[in-house]
PDB file of C-alpha atoms and ligand atoms in Angstrom:
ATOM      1  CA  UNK A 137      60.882  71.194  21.597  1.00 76.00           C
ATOM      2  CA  UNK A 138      65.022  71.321  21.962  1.00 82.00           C
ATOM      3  CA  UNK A 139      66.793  69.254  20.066  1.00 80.00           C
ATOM      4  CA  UNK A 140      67.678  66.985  23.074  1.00 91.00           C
ATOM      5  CA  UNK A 141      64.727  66.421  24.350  1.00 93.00           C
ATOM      6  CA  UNK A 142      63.415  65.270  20.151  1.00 95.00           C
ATOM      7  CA  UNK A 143      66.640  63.060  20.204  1.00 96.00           C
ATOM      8  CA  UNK A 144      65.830  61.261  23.419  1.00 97.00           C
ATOM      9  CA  UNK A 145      61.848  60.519  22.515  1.00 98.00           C
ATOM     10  CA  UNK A 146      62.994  59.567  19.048  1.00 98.00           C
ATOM     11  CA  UNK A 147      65.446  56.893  20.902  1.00 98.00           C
ATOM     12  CA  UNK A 148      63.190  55.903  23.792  1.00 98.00           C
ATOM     13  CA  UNK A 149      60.477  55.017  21.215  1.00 98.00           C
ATOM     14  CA  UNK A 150      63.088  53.218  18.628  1.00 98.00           C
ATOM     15  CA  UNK A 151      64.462  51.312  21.530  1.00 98.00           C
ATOM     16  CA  UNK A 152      60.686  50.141  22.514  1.00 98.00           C
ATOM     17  CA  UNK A 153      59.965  48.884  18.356  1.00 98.00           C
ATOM     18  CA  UNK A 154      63.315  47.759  18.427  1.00 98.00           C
ATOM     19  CA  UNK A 155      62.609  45.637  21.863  1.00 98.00           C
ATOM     20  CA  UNK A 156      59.492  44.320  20.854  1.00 98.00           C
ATOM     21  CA  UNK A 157      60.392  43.563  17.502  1.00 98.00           C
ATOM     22  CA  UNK A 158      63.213  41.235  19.352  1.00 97.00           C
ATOM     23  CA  UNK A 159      60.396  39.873  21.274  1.00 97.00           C
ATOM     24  CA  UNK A 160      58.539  38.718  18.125  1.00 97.00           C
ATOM     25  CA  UNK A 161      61.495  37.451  16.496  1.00 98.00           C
ATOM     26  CA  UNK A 162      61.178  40.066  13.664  1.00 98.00           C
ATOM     27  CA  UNK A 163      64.129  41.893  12.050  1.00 97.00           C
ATOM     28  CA  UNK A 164      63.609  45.869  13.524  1.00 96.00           C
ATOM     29  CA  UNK A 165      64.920  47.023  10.467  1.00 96.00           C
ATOM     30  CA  UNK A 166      61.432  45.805   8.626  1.00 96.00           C
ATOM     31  CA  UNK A 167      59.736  48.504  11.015  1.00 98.00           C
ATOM     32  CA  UNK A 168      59.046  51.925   9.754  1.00 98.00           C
ATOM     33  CA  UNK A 169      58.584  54.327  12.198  1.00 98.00           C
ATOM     34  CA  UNK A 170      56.279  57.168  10.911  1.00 99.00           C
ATOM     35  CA  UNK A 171      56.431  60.362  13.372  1.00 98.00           C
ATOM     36  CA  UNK A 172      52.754  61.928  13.064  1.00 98.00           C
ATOM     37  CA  UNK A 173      53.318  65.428  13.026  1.00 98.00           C
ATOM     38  CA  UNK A 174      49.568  66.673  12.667  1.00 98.00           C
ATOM     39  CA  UNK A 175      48.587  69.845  14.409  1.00 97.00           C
ATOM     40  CA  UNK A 176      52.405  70.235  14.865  1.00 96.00           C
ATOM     41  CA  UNK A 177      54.465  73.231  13.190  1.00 95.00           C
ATOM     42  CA  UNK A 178      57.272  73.353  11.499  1.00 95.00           C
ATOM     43  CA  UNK A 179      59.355  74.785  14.697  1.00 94.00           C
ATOM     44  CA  UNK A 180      58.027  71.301  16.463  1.00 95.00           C
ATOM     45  CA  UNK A 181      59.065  69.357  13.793  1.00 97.00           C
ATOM     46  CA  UNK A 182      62.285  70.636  12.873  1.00 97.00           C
ATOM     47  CA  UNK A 183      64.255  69.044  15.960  1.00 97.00           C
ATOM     48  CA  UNK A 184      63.111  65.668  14.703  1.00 97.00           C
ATOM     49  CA  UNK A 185      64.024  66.131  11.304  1.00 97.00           C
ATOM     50  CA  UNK A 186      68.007  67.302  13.099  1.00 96.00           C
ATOM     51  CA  UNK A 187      67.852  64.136  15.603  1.00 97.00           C
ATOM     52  CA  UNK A 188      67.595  62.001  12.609  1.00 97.00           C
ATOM     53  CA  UNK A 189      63.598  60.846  11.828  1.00 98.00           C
ATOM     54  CA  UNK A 190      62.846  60.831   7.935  1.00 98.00           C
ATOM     55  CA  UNK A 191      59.455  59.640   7.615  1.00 98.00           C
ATOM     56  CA  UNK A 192      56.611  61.476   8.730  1.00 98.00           C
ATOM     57  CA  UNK A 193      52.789  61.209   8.688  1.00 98.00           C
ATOM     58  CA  UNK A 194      50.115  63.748   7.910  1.00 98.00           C
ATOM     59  CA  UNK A 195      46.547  63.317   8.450  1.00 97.00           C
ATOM     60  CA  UNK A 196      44.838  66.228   6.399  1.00 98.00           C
ATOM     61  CA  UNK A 197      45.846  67.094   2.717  1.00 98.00           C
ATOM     62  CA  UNK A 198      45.564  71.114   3.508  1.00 97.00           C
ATOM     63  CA  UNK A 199      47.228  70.797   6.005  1.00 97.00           C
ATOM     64  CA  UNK A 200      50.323  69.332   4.835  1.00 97.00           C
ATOM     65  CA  UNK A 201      50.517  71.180   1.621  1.00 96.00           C
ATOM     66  CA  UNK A 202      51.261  73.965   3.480  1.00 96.00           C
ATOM     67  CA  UNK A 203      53.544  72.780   6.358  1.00 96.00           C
ATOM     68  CA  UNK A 204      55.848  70.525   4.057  1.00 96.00           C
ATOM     69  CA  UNK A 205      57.477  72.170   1.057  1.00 89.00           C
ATOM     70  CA  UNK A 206      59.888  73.937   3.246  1.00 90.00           C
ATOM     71  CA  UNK A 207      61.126  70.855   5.486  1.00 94.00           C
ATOM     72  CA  UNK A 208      60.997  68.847   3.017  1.00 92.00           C
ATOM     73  CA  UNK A 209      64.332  70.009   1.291  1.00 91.00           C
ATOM     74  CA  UNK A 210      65.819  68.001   3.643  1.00 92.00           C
ATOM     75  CA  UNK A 211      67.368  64.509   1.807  1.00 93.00           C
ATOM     76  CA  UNK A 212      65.293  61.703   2.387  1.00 96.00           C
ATOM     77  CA  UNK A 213      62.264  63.057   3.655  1.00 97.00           C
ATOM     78  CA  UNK A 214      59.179  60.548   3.333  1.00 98.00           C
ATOM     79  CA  UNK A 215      55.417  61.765   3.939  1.00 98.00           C
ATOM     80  CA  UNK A 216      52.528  59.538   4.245  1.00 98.00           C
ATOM     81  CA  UNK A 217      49.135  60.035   4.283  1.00 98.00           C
ATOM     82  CA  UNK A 218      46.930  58.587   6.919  1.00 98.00           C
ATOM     83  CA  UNK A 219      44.000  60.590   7.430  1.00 98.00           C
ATOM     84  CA  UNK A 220      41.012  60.301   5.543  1.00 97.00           C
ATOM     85  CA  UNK A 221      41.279  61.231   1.638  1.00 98.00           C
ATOM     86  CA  UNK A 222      38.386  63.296  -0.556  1.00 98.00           C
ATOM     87  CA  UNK A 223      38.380  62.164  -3.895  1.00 97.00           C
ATOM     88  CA  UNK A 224      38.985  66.063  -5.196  1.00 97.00           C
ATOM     89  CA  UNK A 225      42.145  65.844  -3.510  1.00 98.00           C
ATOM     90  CA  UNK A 226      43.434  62.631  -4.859  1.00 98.00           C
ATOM     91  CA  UNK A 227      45.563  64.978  -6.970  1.00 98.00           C
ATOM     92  CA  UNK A 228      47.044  66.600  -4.675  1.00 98.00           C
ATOM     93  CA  UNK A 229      47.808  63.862  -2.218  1.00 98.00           C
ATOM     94  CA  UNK A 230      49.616  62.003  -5.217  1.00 98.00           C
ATOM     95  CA  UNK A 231      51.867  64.526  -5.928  1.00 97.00           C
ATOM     96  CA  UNK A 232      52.444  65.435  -2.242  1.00 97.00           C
ATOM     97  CA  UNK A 233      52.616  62.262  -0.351  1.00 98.00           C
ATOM     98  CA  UNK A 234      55.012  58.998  -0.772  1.00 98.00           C
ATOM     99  CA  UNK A 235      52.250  56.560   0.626  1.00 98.00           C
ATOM    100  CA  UNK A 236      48.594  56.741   1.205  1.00 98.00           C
ATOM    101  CA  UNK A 237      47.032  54.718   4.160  1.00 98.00           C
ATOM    102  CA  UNK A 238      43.484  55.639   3.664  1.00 98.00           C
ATOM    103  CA  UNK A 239      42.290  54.126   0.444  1.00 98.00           C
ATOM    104  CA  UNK A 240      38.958  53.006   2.132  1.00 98.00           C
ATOM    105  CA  UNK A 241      36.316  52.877  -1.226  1.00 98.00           C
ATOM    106  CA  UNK A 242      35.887  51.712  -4.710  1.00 98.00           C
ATOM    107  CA  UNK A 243      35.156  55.488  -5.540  1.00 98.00           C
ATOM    108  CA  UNK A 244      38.571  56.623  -3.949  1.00 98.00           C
ATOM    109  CA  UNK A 245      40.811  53.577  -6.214  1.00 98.00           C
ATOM    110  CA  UNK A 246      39.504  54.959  -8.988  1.00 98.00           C
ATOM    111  CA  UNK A 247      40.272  58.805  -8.856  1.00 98.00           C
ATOM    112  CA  UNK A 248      43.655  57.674  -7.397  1.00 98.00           C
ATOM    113  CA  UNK A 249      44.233  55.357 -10.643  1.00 98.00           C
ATOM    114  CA  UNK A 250      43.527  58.195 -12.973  1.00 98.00           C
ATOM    115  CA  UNK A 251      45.635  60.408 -10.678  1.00 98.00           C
ATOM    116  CA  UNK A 252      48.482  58.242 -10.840  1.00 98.00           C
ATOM    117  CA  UNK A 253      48.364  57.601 -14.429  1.00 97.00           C
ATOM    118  CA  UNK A 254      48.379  61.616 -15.229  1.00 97.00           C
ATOM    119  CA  UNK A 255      51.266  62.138 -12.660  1.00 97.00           C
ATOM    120  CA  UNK A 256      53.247  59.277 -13.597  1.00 96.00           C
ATOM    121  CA  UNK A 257      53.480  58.833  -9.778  1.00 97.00           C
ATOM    122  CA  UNK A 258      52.958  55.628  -7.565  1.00 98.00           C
ATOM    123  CA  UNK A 259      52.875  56.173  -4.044  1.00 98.00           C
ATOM    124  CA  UNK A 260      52.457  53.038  -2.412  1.00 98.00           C
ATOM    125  CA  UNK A 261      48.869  52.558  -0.593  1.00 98.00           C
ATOM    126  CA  UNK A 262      47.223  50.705   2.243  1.00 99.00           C
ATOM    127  CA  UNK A 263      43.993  49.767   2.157  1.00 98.00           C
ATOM    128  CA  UNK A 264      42.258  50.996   5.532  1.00 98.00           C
ATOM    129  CA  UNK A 265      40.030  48.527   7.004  1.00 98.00           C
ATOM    130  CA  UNK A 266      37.655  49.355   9.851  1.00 98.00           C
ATOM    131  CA  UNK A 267      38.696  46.490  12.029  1.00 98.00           C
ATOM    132  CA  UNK A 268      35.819  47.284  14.754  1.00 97.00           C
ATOM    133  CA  UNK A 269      33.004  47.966  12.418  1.00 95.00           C
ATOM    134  CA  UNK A 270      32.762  51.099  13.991  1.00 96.00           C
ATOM    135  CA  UNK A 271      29.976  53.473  12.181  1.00 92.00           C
ATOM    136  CA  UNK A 272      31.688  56.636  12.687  1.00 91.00           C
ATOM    137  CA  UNK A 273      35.134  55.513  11.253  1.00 93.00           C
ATOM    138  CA  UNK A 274      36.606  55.390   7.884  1.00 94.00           C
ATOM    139  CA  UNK A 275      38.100  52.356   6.636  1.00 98.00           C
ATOM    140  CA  UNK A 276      36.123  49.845   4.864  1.00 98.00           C
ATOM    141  CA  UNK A 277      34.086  46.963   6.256  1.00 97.00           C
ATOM    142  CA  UNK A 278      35.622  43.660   6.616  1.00 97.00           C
ATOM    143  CA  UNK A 279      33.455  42.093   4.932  1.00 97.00           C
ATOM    144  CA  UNK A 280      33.790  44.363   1.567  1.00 98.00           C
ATOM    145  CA  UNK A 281      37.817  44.243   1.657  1.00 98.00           C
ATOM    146  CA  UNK A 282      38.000  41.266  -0.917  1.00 98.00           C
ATOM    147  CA  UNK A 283      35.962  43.625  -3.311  1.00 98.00           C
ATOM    148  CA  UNK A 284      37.947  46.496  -2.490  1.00 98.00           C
ATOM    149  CA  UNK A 285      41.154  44.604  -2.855  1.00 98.00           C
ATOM    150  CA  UNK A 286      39.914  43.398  -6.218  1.00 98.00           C
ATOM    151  CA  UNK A 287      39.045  46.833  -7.195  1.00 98.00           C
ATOM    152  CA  UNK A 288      42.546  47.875  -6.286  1.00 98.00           C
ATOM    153  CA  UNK A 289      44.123  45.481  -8.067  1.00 98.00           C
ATOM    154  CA  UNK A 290      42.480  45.836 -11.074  1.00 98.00           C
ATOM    155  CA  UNK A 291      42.844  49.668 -10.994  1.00 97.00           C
ATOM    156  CA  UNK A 292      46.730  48.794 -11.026  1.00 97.00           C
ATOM    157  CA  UNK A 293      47.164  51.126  -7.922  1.00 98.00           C
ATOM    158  CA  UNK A 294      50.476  49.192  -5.727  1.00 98.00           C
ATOM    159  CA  UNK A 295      48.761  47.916  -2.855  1.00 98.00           C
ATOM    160  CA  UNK A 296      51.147  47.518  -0.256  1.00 98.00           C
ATOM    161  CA  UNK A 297      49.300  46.525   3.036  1.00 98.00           C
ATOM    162  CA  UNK A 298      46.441  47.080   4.613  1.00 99.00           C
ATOM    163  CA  UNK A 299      45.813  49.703   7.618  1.00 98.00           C
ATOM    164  CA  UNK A 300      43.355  50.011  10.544  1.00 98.00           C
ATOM    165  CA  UNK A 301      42.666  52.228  13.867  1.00 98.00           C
ATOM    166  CA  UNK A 302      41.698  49.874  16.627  1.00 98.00           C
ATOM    167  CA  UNK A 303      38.290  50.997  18.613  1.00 97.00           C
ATOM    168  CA  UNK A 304      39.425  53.005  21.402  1.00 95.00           C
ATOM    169  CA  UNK A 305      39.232  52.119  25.198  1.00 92.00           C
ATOM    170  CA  UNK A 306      39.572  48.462  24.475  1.00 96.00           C
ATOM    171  CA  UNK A 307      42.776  46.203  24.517  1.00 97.00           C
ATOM    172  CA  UNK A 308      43.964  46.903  20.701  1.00 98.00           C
ATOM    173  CA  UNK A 309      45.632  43.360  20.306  1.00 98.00           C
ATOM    174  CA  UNK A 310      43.077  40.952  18.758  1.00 98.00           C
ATOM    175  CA  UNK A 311      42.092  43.797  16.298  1.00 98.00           C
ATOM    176  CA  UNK A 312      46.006  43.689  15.135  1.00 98.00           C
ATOM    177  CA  UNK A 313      45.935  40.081  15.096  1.00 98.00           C
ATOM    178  CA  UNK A 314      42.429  40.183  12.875  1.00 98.00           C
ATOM    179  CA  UNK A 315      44.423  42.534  10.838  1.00 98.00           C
ATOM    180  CA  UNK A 316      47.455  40.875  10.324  1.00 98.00           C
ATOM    181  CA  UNK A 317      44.919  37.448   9.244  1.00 98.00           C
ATOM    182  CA  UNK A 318      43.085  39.637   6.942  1.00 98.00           C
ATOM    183  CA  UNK A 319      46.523  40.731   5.341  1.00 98.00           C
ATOM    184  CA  UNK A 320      47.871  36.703   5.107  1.00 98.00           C
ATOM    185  CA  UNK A 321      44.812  35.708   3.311  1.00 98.00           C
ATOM    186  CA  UNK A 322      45.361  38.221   0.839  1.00 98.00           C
ATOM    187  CA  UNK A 323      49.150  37.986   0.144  1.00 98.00           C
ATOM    188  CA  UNK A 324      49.617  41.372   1.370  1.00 98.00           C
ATOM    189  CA  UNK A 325      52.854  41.907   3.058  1.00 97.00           C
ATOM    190  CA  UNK A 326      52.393  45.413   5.128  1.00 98.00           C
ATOM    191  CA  UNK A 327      50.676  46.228   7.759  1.00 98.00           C
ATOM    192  CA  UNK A 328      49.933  49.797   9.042  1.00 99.00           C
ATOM    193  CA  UNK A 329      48.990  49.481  12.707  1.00 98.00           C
ATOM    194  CA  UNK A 330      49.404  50.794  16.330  1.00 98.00           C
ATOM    195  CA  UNK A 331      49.610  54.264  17.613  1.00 98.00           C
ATOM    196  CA  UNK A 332      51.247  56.190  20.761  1.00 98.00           C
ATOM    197  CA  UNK A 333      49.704  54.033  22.888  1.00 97.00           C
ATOM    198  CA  UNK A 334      49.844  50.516  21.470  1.00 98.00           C
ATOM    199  CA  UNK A 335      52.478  50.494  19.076  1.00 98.00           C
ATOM    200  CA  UNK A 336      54.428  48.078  20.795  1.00 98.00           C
ATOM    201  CA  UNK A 337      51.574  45.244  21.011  1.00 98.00           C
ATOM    202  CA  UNK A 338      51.226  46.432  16.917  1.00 98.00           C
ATOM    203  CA  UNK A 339      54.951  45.521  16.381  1.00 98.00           C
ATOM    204  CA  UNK A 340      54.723  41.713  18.056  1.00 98.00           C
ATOM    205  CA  UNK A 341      51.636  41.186  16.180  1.00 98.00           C
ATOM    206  CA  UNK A 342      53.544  42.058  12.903  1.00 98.00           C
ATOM    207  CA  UNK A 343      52.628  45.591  11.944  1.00 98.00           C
ATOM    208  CA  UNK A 344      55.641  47.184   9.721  1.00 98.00           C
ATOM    209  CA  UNK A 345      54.018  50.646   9.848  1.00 98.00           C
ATOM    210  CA  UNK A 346      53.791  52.403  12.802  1.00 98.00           C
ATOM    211  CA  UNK A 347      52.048  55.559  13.538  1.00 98.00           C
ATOM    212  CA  UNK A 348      53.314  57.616  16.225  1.00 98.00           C
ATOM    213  CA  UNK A 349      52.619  61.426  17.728  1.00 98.00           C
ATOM    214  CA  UNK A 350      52.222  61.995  20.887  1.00 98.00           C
ATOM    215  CA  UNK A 351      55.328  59.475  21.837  1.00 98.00           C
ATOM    216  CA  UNK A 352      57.490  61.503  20.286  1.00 98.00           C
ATOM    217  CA  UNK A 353      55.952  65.386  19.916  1.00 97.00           C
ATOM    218  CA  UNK A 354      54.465  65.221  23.446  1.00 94.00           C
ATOM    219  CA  UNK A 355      50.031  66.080  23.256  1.00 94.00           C
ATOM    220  CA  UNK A 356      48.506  68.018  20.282  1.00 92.00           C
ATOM    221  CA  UNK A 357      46.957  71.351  21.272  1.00 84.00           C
TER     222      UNK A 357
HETATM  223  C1  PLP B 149      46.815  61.032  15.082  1.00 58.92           C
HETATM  224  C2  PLP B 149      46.978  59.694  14.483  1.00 58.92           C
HETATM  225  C3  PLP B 149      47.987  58.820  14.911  1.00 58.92           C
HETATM  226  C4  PLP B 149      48.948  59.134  16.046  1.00 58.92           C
HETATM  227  O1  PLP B 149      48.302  59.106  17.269  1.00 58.92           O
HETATM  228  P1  PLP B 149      49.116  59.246  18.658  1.00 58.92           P
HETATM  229  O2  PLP B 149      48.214  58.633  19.638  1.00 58.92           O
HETATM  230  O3  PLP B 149      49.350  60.689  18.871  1.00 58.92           O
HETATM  231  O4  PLP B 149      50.385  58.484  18.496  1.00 58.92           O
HETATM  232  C5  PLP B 149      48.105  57.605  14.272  1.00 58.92           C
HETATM  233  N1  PLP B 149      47.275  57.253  13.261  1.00 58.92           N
HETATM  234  C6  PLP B 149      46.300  58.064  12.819  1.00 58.92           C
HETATM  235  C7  PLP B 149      45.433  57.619  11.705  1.00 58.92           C
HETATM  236  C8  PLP B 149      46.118  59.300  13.416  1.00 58.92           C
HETATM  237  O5  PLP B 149      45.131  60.098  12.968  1.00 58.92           O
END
């Protein structure tokens, strides 16, 4: 992808947060913008990186450890995790990535706890919640994210939000808004949600995280 054409999605899709944030009444600024670079090389995602984008989102462990040393020697680079997390590779996702989104099980707050205690390294995490009760998606269940959270808390891992991944085909909205409750009730002040195709409906409901590929690297092979 030229650099031109990387500088122009990257605006086009800051312009849309940045409109629908002014919808909402909500400061743009309080939107991150995380560019999902999965399945993307490093010749892809170098134009982004030159047209200005800092944080970027990963969704395998593997995969990343590979792809990022190199670009990452660029000041002010941010990763974040948001793919589904192994407890074996809780170690290296800690010492990789700058926030986690896919803390979805008791098992998983406690190998990051011990993880983060060894590295002396915090990266902020989300707990992932799966909004739909879907059987074939991560996230935990509604219903167990009190326990989870307590687990969490307890563990003394920084909880920063909470993350989901709507169901797919159906209008995404009232999932973000169930979301966005869920977060309230528990004092938690970030929310992880909306993707290439919703992330605008995300950012009225109040998500601060938003996860976008396609938007801005055109469709994964
Ligand atoms: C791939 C992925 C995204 C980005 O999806 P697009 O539709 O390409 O914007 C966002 N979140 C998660 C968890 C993903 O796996």
């Amino acid at each position: 992808m030229p650099l031109d054409e990387a500088s122009t999605r990257l605006a086009d899709v800051c312009e849309k947060i940045a409109r629908a944030a002014q919808l909402a009444g909500r400061a743009p600024e309080r939107i991150e913008l995380i560019a999902v670079s999965k399945m993307h090389d490093a010749a892809a995602i170098r134009p982004l990186i030159e047209a200005g984008q800092r944080v970027f989102g990963e969704n395998r462990v593997q995969e990343a450890v590979a792809k990022w040393p190199e670009l990452r020697e660029t000041p002010g680079i941010a990763l974040h995790l948001i793919g589904q997390l192994q407890s074996n590779k809780a170690e290296e996702a800690v010492a990789l990535f700058d926030a986690i989104h896919s803390v979805d099980r008791p098992s998983l707050v406690t190998a990051l706890a011990r993880v983060m205690d060894k590295a002396d390294r915090r990266p902020s995490c989300f707990l992932q919640v799966n909004i739909g009760d879907e059987p074939q998606k991560g996230g935990c269940l509604v219903a167990d994210l009190p326990g989870l959270l307590a687990e969490a808390r307890t563990a003394d891992l920084p909880v920063a939000g909470l993350m989901c991944i709507p169901p797919a085909e159906v209008e995404a909205a009232p999932y973000f808004a169930l979301l966005a409750k869920l977060a309230r009730d528990h004092g938690l002040s970030d929310l992880s949600m909306g993707m290439s195709s919703d992330y605008e409906t995300a950012v009225t409901i109040g998500a601060t995280h938003v996860r976008v590929g396609t938007a801005l690297f055109g469709a994964r092979a």
